[in-house]
XYZ file of C-alpha atoms in Angstrom:
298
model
C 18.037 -35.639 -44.304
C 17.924 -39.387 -44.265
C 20.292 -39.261 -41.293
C 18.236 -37.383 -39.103
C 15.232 -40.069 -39.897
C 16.937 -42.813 -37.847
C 16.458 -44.213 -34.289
C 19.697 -43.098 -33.055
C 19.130 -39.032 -34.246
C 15.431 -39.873 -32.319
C 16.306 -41.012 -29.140
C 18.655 -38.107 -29.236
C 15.558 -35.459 -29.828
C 14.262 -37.398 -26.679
C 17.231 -37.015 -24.393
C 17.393 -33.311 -25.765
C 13.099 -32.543 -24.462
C 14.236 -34.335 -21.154
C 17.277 -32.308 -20.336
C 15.791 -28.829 -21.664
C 12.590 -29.932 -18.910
C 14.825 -30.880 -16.499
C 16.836 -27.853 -16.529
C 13.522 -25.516 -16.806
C 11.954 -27.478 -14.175
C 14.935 -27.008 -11.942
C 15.426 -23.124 -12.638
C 11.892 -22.605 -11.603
C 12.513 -24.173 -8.534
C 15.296 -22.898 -7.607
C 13.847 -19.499 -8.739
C 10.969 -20.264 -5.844
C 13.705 -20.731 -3.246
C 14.511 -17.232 -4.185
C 10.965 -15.984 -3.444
C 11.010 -17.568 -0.581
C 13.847 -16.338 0.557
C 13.250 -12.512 -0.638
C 9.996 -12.705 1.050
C 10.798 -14.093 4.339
C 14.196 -11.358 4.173
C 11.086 -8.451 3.635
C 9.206 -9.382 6.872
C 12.552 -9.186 8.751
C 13.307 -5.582 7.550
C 10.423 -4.713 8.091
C 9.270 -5.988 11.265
C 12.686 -6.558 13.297
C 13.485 -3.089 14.589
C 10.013 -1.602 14.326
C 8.284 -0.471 17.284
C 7.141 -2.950 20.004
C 3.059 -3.721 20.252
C 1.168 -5.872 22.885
C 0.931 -9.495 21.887
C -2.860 -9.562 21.410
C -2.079 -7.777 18.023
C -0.171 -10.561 16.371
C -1.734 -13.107 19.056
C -5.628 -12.376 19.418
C -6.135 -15.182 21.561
C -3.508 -17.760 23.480
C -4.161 -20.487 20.682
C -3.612 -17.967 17.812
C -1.028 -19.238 15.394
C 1.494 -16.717 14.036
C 0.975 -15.429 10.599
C 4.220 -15.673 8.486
C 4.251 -11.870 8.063
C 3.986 -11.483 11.823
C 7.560 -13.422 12.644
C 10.081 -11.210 14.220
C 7.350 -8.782 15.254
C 8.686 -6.419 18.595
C 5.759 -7.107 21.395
C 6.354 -5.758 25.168
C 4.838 -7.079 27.850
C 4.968 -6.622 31.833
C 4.908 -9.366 34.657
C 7.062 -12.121 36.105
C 9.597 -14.534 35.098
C 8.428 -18.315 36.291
C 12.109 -19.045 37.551
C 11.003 -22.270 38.908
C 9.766 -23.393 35.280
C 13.689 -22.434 33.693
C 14.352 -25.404 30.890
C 17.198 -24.741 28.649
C 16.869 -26.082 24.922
C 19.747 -28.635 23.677
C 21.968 -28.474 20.513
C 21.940 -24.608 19.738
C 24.593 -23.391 17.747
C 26.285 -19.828 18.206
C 29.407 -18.594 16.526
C 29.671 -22.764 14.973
C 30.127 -23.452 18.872
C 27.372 -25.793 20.222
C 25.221 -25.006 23.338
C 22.026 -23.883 24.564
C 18.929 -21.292 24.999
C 17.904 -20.685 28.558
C 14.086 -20.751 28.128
C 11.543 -19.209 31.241
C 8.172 -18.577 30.614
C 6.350 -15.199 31.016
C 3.574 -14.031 32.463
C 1.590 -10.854 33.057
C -1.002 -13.044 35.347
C -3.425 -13.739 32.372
C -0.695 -15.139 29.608
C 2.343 -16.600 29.393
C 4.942 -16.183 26.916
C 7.975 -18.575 26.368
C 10.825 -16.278 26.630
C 14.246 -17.213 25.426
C 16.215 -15.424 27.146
C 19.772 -16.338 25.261
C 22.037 -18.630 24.354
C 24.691 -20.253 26.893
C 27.510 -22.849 26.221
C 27.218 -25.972 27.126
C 29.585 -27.612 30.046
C 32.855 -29.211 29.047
C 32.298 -32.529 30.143
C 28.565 -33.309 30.516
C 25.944 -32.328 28.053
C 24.509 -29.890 30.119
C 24.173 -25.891 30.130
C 27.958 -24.436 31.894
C 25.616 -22.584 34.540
C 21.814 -20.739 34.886
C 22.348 -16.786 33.770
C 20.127 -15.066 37.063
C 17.000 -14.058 36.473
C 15.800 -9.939 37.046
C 13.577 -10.315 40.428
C 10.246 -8.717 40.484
C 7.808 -7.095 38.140
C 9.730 -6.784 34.892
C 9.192 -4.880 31.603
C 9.702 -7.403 28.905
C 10.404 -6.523 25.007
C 10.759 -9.360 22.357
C 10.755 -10.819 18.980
C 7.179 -12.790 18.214
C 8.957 -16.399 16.390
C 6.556 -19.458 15.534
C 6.465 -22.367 17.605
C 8.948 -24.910 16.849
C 7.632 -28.296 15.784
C 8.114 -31.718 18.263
C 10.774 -33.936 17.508
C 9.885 -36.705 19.339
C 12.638 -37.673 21.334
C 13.291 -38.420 25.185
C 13.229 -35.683 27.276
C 15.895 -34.829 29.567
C 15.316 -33.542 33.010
C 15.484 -29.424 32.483
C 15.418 -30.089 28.926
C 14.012 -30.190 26.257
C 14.866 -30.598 22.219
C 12.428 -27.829 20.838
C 10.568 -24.563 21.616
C 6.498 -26.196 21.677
C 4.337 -25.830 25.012
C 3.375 -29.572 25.517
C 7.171 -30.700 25.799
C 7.768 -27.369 27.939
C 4.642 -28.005 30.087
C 5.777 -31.689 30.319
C 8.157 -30.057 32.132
C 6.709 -27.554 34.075
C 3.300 -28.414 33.983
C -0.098 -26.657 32.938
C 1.061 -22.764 32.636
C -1.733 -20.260 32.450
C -3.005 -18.675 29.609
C -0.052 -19.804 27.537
C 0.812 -18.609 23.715
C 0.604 -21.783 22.025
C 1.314 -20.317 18.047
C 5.019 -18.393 19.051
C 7.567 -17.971 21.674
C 9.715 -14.864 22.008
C 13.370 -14.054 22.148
C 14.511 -11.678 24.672
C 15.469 -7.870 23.133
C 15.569 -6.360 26.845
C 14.372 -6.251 30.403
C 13.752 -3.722 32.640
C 15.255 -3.786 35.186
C 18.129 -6.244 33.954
C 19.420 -9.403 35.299
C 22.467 -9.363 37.990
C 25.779 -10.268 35.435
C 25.701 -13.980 34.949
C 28.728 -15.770 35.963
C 32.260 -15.511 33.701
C 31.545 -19.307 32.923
C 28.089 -19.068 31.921
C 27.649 -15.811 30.383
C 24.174 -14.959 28.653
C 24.695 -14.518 25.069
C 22.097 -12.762 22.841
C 20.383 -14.615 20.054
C 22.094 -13.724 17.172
C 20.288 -11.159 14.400
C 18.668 -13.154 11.561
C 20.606 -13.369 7.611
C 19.339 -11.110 5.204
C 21.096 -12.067 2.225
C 18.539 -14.575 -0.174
C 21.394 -16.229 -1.240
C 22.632 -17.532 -5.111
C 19.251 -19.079 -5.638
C 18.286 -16.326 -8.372
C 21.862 -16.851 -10.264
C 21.493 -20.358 -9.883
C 17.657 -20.094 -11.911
C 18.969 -18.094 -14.759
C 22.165 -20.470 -15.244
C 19.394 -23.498 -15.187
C 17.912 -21.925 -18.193
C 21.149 -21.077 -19.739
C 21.864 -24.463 -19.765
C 18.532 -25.558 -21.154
C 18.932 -23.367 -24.263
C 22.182 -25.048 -24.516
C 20.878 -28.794 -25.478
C 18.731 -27.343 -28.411
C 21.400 -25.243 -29.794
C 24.333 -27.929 -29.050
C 21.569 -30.533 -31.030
C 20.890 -27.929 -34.351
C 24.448 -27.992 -34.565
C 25.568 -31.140 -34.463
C 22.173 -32.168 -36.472
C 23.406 -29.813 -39.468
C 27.022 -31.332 -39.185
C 25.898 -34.623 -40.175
C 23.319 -33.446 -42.776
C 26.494 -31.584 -44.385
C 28.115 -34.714 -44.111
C 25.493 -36.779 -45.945
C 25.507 -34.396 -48.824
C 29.177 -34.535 -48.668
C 29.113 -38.549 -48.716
C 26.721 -38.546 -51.884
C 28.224 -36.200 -53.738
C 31.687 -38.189 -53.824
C 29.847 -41.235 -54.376
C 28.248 -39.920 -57.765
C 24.526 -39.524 -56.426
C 22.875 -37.524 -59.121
C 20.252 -36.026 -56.602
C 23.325 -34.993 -54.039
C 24.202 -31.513 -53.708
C 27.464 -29.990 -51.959
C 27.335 -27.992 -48.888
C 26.935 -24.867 -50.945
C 23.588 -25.949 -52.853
C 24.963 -26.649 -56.517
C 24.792 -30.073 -58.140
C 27.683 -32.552 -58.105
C 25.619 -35.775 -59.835
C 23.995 -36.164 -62.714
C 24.885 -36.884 -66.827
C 26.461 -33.378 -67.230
C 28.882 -34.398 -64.592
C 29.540 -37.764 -65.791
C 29.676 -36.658 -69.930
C 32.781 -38.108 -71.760
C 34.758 -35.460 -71.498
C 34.505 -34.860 -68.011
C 37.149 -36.659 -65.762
C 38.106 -36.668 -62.284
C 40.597 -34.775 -61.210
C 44.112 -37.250 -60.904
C 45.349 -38.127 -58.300
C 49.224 -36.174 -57.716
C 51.838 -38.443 -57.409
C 54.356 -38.687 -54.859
C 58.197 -38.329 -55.718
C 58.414 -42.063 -55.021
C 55.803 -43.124 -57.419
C 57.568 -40.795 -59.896
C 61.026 -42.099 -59.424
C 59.307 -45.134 -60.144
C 57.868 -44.609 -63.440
C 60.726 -43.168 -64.468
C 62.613 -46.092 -63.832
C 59.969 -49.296 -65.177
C 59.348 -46.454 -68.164
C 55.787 -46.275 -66.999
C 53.537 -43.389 -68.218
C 56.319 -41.994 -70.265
């Protein structure tokens, strides 16, 4: 046991506690990535193709923020389409192909909604939308998915643009708007009536249905805490090794307290009485050849 009692076999014990904490801490985490995940997955199966409600359910009042268990709620509402206030938002990917989201806001004369309407590739040489996608005219029935506000980014607005779904860069575009939802936006499900067909070039592309798969974050947790039972085991082992090999060590070197690897005494007067010898040493041929020849041990 003296072995284990040294600095080296300690800062080993040391690196062992860090690396099993480590690689619980890390399982946990990624464990709550899975949680995460499985929750936010729930509220999409459960809210994305239920029923549509009127926005003051999820939304009691304009400055209402949406609850996380509200997102992708169906809500319906009936006005107009500000088609002088059309933005479109920059750097929206569909399909891995980069574009944008034609944005108009909504209103049914007492609130506004921002509405995206879809997604629309971006012009081949400028870094601008390829065209507008036409708007329905009149009183339209509006359906849509309830999604939280997007958070500002701080960068320089563009003309028609802007970098993120939040009222004050869209109303430092188009101004106050009335009544507007301040806590979510809404993506277009349908209109009725529908738009005209947008041109070939510019053609209004629906925002794509959500993931539902939570990913390898669960296997990745449990392998985490296979591999922090792993140090511990890996450090028994290799701490019995050298024990055995201590024992071993003694016992050649005629230590009368050592004991072999299988528990009996190898030291001590009985072992070392006058008739007891060491077992010789077998010659090679060559060292026999030898003898034979200087007459040596004959």
């Amino acid at each position: 046991m003296k072995t284990l009692l040294t600095p080296r076999w300690a800062l080993a014990l040391l690196l062992v506690l860090a690396a099993v904490t480590a690689c619980i801490l890390l399982g946990r985490w990624q464990f709550h990535r899975y949680e995460a995940k499985a929750e936010a997955v729930a509220t999409i199966e459960r809210n994305y193709d239920a029923a549509p409600v009127d926005p003051a359910g999820p939304l009691p009042s304009p400055t209402s923020a949406l609850r996380a268990e509200d997102d992708y709620t169906q809500v319906t509402m009936t006005g107009q389409y500000r088609s002088e206030d059309t933005l479109f938002v920059r750097n929206r990917t569909r399909a891995s192909q980069v574009g944008f989201l034609q944005l108009v806001p909504f209103t049914d004369g007492e609130r506004t909604l921002l509405v995206v309407r879809g997604w629309v590739p971006a012009a081949k040489v400028e870094s601008t939308p390829a065209g507008s996608p036409p708007l329905p005219d009149g009183t339209v029935t509006l359906t849509a998915h309830l999604r939280p506000t997007e958070p500002r980014l701080g960068r320089a607005q563009t003309d028609g643009q802007v970098q993120s779904i939040n009222v004050p860069d869209v109303q430092g575009q188009t101004g106050p708007l009335p009544g507007v939802m301040t806590g979510a936006y809404g993506t277009m499900i349908s209109e009725d009536p529908s738009a005209p067909p947008a041109d070939a070039s510019a053609p209004l592309m629906p925002v794509e249905r959500p993931e539902t798969d939570t990913g390898p974050h669960l296997s990745y947790a449990f392998q985490w805490w296979v591999f922090a039972a792993f140090f511990p085991v890996g450090f028994v082992v290799a701490a019995r090794r050298a024990v055995l090999d201590e024992r071993d060590a003694r016992a050649e070197s005629g230590d009368p307290d050592a004991e072999a690897a299988d528990g009996s005494r190898t030291g001590g007067p009985s072992a070392r009485s006058a008739g007891a010898k060491r077992p010789r040493r077998r010659l090679s041929d060559e060292d026999e050849e030898d003898m034979l020849v200087t007459g040596e041990g004959l």
